[in-house]
Coordinates of N, CA and C in Angstrom, one line a residue:
X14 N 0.8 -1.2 0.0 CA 0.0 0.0 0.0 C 0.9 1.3 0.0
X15 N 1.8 0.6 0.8 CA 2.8 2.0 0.6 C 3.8 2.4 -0.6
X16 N 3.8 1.4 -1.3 CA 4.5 2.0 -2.6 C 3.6 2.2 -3.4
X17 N 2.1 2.1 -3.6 CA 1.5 2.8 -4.3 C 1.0 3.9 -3.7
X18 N 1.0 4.3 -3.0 CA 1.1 5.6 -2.5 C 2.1 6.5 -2.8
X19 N 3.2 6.1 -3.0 CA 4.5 6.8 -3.5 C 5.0 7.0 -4.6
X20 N 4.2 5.9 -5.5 CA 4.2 6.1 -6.7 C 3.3 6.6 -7.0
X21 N 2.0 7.5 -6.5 CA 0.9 7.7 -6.5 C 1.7 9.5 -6.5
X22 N 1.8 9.5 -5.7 CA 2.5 10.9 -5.5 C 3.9 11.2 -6.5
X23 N 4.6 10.1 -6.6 CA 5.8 10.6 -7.8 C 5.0 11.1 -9.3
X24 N 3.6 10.5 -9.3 CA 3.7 11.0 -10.8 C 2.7 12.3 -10.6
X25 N 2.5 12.4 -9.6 CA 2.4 14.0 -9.3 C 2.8 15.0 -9.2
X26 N 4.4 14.6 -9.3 CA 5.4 15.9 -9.6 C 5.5 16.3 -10.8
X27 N 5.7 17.7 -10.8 CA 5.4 18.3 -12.3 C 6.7 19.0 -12.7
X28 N 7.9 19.0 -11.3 CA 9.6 19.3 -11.9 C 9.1 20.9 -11.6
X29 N 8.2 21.6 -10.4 CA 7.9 23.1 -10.4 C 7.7 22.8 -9.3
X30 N 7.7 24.7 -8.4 CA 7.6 24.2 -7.6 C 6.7 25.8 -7.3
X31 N 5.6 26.1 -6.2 CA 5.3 27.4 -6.2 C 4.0 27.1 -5.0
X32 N 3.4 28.6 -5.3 CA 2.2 28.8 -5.0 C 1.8 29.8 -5.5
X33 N 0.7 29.4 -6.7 CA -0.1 30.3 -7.7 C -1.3 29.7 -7.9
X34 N -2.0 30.6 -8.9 CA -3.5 30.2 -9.4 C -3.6 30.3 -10.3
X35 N -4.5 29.8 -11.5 CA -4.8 30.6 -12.7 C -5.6 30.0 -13.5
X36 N -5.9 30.6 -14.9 CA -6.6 30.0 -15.6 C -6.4 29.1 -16.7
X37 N -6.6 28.2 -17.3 CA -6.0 27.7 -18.4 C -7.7 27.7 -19.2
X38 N -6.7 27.5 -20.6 CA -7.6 28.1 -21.8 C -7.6 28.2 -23.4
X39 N -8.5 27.5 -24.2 CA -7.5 27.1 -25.8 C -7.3 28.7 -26.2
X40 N -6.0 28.4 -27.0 CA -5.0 29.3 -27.9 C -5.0 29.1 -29.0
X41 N -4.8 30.3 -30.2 CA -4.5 29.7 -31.4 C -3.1 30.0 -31.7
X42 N -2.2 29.1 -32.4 CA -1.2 29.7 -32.7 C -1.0 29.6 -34.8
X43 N -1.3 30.7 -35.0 CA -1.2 31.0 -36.3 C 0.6 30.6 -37.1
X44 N 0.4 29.6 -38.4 CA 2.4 29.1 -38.9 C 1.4 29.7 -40.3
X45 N 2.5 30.0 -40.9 CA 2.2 29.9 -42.5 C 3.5 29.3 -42.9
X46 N 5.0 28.5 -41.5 CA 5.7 27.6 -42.2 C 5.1 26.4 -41.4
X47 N 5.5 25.4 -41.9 CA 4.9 24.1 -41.1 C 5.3 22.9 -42.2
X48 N 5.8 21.6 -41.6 CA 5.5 20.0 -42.2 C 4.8 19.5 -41.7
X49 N 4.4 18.7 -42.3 CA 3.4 17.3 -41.8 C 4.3 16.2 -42.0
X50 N 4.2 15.1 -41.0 CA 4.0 13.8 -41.3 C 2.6 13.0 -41.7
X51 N 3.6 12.0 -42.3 CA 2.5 10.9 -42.5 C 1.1 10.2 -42.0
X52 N 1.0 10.8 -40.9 CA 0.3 10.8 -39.4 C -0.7 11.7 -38.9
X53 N -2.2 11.6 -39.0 CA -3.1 12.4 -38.5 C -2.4 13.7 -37.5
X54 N -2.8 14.6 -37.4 CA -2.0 15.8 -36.5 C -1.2 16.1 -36.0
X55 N 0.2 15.0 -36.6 CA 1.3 15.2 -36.3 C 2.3 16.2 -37.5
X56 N 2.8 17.1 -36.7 CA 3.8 17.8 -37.8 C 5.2 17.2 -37.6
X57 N 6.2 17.6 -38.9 CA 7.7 17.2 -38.9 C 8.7 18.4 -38.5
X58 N 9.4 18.1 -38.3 CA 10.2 19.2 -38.0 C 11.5 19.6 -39.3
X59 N 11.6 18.9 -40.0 CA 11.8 19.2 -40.9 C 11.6 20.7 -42.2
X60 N 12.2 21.2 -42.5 CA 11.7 22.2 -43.2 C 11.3 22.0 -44.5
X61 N 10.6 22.5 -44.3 CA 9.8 22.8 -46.2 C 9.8 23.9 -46.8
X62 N 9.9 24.0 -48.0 CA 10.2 25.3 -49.0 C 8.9 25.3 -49.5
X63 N 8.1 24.8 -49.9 CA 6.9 24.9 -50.6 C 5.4 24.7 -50.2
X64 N 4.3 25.9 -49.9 CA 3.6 25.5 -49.3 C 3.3 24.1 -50.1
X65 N 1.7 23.4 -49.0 CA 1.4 22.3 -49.5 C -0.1 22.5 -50.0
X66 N -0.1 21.8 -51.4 CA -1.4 21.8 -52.0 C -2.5 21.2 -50.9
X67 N -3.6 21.5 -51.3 CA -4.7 20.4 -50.6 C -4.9 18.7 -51.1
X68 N -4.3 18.4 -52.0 CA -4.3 17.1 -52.4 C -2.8 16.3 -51.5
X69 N -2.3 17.5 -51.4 CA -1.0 17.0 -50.6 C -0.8 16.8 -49.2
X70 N -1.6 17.8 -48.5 CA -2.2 18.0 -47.2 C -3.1 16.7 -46.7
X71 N -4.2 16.4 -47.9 CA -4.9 15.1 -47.6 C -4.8 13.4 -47.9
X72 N -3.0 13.8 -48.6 CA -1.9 12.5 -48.8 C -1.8 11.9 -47.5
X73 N -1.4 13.3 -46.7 CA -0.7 12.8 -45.4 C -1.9 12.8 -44.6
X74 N -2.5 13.8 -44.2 CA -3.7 13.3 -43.0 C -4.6 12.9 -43.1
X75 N -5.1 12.6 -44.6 CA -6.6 11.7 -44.5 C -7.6 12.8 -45.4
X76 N -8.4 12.7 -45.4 CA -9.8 13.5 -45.5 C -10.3 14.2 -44.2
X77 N -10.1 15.1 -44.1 CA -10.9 16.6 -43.2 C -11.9 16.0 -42.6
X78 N -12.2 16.6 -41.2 CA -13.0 16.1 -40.7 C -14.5 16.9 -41.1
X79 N -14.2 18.0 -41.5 CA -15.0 18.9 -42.1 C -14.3 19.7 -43.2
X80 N -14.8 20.7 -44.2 CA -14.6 21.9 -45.1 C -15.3 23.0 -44.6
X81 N -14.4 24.1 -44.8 CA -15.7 25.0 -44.8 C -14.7 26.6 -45.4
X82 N -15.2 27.7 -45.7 CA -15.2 28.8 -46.4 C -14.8 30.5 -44.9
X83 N -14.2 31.0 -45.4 CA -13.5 31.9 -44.7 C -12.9 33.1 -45.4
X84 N -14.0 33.7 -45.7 CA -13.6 34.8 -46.7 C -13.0 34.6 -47.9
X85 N -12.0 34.7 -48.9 CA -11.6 34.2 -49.8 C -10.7 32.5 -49.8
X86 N -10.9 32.1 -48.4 CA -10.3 30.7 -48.4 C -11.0 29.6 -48.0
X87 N -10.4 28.6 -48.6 CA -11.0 27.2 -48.4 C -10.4 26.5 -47.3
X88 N -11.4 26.0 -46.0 CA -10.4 25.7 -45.2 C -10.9 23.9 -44.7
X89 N -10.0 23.7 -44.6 CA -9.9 22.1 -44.0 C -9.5 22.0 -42.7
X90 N -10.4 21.4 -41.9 CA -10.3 21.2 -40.6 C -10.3 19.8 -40.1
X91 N -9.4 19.5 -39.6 CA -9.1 18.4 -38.9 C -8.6 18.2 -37.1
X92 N -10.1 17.5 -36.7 CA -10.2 17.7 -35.5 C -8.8 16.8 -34.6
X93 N -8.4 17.3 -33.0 CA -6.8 17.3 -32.6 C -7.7 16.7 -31.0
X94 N -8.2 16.3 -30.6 CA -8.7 16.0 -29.2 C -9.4 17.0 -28.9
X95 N -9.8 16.3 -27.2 CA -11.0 17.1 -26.5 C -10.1 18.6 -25.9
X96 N -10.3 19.5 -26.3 CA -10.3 21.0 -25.3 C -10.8 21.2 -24.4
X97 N -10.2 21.7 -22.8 CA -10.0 21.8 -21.9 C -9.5 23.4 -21.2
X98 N -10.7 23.8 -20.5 CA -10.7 24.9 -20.0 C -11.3 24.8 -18.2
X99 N -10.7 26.2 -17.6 CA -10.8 25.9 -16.3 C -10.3 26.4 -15.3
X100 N -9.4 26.2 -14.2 CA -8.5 27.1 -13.1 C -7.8 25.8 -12.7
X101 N -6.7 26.6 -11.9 CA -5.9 25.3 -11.1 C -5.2 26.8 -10.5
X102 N -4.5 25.3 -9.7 CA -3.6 26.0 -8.2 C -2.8 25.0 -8.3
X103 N -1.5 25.3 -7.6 CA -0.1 25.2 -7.9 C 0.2 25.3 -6.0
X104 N 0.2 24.1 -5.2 CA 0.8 24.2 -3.9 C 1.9 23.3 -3.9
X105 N 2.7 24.2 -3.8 CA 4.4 23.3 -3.4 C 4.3 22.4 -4.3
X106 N 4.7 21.5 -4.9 CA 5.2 21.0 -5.9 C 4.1 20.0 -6.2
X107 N 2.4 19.9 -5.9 CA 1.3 19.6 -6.6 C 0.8 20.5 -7.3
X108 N 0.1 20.4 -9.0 CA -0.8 20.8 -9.4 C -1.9 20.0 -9.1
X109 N -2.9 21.1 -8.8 CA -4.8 21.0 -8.3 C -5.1 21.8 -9.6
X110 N -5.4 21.2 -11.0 CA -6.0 21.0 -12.2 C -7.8 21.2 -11.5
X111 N -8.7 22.2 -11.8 CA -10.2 21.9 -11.9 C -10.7 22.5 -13.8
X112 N -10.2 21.5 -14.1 CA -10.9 21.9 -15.0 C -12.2 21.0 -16.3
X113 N -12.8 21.5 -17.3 CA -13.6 20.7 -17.7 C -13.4 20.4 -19.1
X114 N -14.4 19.6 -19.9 CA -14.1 19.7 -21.4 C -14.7 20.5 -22.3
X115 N -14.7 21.3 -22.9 CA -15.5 22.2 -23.7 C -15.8 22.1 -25.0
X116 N -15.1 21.2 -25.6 CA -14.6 21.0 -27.2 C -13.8 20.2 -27.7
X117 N -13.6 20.9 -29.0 CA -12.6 19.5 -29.6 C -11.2 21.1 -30.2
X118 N -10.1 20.9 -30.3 CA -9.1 21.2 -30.5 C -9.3 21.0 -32.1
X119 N -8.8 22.0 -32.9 CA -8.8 22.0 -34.0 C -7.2 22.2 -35.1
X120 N -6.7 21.9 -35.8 CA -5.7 22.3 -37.0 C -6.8 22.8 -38.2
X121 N -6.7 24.0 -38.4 CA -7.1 24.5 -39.9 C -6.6 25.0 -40.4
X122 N -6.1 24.4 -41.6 CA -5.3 24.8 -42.8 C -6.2 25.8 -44.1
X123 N -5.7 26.4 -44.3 CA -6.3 28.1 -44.8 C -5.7 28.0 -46.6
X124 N -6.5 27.9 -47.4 CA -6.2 27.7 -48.3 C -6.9 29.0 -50.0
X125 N -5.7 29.1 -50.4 CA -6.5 30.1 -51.7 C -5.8 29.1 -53.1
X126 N -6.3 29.1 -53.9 CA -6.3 28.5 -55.3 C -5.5 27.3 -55.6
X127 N -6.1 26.5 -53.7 CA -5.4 25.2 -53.7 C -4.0 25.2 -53.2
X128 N -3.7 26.3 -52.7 CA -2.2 26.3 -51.7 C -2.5 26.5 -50.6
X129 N -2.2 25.9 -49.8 CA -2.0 26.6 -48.4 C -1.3 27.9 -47.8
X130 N -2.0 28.7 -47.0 CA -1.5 30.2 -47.3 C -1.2 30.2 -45.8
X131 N -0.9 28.9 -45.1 CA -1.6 29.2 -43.2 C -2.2 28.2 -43.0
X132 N -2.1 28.0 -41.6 CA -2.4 26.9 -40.8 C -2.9 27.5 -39.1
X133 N -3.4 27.6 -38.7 CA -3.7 27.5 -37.1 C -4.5 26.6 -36.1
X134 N -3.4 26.5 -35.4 CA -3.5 25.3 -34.5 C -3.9 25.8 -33.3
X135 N -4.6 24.8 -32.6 CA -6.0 25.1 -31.2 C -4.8 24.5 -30.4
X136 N -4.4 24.9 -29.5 CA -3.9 24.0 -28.4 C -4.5 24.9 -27.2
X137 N -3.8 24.3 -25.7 CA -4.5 24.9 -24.6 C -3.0 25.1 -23.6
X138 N -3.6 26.1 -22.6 CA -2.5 26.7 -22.5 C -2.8 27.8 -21.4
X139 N -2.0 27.9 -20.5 CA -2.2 28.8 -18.8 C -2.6 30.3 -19.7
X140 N -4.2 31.0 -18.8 CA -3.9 31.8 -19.7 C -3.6 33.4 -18.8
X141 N -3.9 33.1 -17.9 CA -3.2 34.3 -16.3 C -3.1 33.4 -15.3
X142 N -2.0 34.1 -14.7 CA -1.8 33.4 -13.4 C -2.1 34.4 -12.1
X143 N -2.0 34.1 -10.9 CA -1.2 35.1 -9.8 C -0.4 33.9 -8.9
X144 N 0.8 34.5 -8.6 CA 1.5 33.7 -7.4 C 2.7 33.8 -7.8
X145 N 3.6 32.6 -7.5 CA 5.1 32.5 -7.6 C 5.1 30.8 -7.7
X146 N 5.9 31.0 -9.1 CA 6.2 29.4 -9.3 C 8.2 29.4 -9.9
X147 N 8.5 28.1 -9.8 CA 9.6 27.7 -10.6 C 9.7 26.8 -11.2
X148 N 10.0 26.7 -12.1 CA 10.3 25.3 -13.1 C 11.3 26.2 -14.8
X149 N 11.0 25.1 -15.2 CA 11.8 25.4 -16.6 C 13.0 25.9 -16.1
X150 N 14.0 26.0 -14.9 CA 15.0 26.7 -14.8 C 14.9 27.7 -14.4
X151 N 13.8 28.5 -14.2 CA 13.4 29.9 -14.0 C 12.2 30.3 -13.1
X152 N 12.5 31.4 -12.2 CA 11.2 31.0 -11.2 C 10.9 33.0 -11.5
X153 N 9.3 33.1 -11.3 CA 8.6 34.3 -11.2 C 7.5 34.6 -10.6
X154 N 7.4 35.5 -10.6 CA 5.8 36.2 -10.4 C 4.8 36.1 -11.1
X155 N 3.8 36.5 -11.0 CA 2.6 36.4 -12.1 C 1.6 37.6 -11.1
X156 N 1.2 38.5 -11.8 CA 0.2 38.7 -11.1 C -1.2 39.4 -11.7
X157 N -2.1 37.7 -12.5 CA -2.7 38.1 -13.1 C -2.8 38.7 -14.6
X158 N -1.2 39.3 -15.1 CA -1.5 39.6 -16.6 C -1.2 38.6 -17.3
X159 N -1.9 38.5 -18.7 CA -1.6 37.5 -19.5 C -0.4 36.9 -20.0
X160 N -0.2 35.6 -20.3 CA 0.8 34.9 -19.8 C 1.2 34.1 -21.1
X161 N 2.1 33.6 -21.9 CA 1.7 32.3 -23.1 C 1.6 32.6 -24.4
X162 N 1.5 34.0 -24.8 CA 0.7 34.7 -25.9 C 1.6 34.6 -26.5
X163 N 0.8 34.0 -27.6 CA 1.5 33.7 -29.4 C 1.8 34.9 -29.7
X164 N 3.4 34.8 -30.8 CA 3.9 36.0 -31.5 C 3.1 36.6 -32.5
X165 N 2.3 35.9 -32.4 CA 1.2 36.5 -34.4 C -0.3 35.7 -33.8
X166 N -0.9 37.0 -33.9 CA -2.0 37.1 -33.7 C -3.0 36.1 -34.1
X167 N -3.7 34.9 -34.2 CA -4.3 34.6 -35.5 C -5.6 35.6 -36.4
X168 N -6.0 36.1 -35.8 CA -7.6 37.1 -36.4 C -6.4 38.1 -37.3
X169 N -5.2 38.1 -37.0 CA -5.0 39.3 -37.8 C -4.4 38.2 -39.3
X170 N -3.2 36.8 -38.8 CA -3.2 36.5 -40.0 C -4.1 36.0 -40.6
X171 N -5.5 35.7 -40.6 CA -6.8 35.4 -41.1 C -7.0 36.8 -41.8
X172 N -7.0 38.0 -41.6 CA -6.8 38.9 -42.2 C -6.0 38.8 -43.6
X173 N -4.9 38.7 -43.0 CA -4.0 38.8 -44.5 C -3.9 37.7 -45.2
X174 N -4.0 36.8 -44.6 CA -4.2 34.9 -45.9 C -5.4 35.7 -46.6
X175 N -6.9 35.7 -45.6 CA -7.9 35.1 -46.7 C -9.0 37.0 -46.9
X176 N -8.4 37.7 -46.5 CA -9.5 39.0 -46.7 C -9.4 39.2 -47.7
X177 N -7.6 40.0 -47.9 CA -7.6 41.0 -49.1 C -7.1 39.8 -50.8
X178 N -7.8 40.3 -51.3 CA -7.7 39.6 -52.7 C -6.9 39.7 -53.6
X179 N -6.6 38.6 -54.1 CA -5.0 38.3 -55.3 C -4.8 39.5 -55.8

């Protein structure tokens, strides 16, 4: 009983250590560079020189779980798991996660005359904190302002992929 207890508690370390709060919350993070592999929602890390057609896009991941239309682009969406929103607390080296499921996580790939122009991807992600935590090598404050934020906006590059015309 006692080593599952201990191993109960080892995989509750998260390698941080603090006392904070905050919210967690999906994000978009807008690429207009990106690979795919072979493999449903997996990208390569590999570089690519050329966007990818839509016949090329649906080589590797299959057929879309939906289509749909976005101002001048055609977009393919391929659903990524359940999305997860909510609060948690951070005491001494437990995370206390309360959170629920709200959706599904999306990749949509943004397309004009059959190239891909852009891609944005749904992931989830702390979106304020308050308190004092350490991990990653680095320990801080939080108090409250937003936290996580993508370099590129996505609503703005949805803007420039699919508003203004050839």
């Amino acid at each position: 009983m006692r080593a599952i207890f201990v191993i109960f508690l080892l995989t509750m370390l998260s390698g941080c250590v603090g006392l904070a709060a905050g919210t967690y919350g999906k994000k978009e993070l807008a690429r207009t560079e990106f690979s795919l592999e072979k493999e449903r929602n997996i990208f390569s890390f590999e570089k690519r020189d050329l966007p990818y057609s839509e016949d090329e896009i649906i080589e590797h991941w299959g057929s879309p779980d939906s289509v749909g239309l976005f101002e001048q682009c055609k977009v393919l969406i391929y659903k990524d798991g359940t999305s997860w929103s909510g609060a948690g607390a951070f005491v001494g080296i437990v995370p206390v996660p309360l959170v629920a499921p709200t959706g599904t996580y999306k990749n949509r790939f943004y397309l004009r005359n059959n190239v891909a122009v852009g891609l944005i991807q749904e992931y989830g992600e702390v979106d304020r904190a308050v308190g004092y935590t350490c991990g990653s090598n680095k320990c801080g404050a939080s108090s409250g302002e937003k936290v996580n934020e993508p370099e590129v906006d996505a609503e703005v590059a949805l803007t420039e992929w699919c508003a203004k015309p050839l």
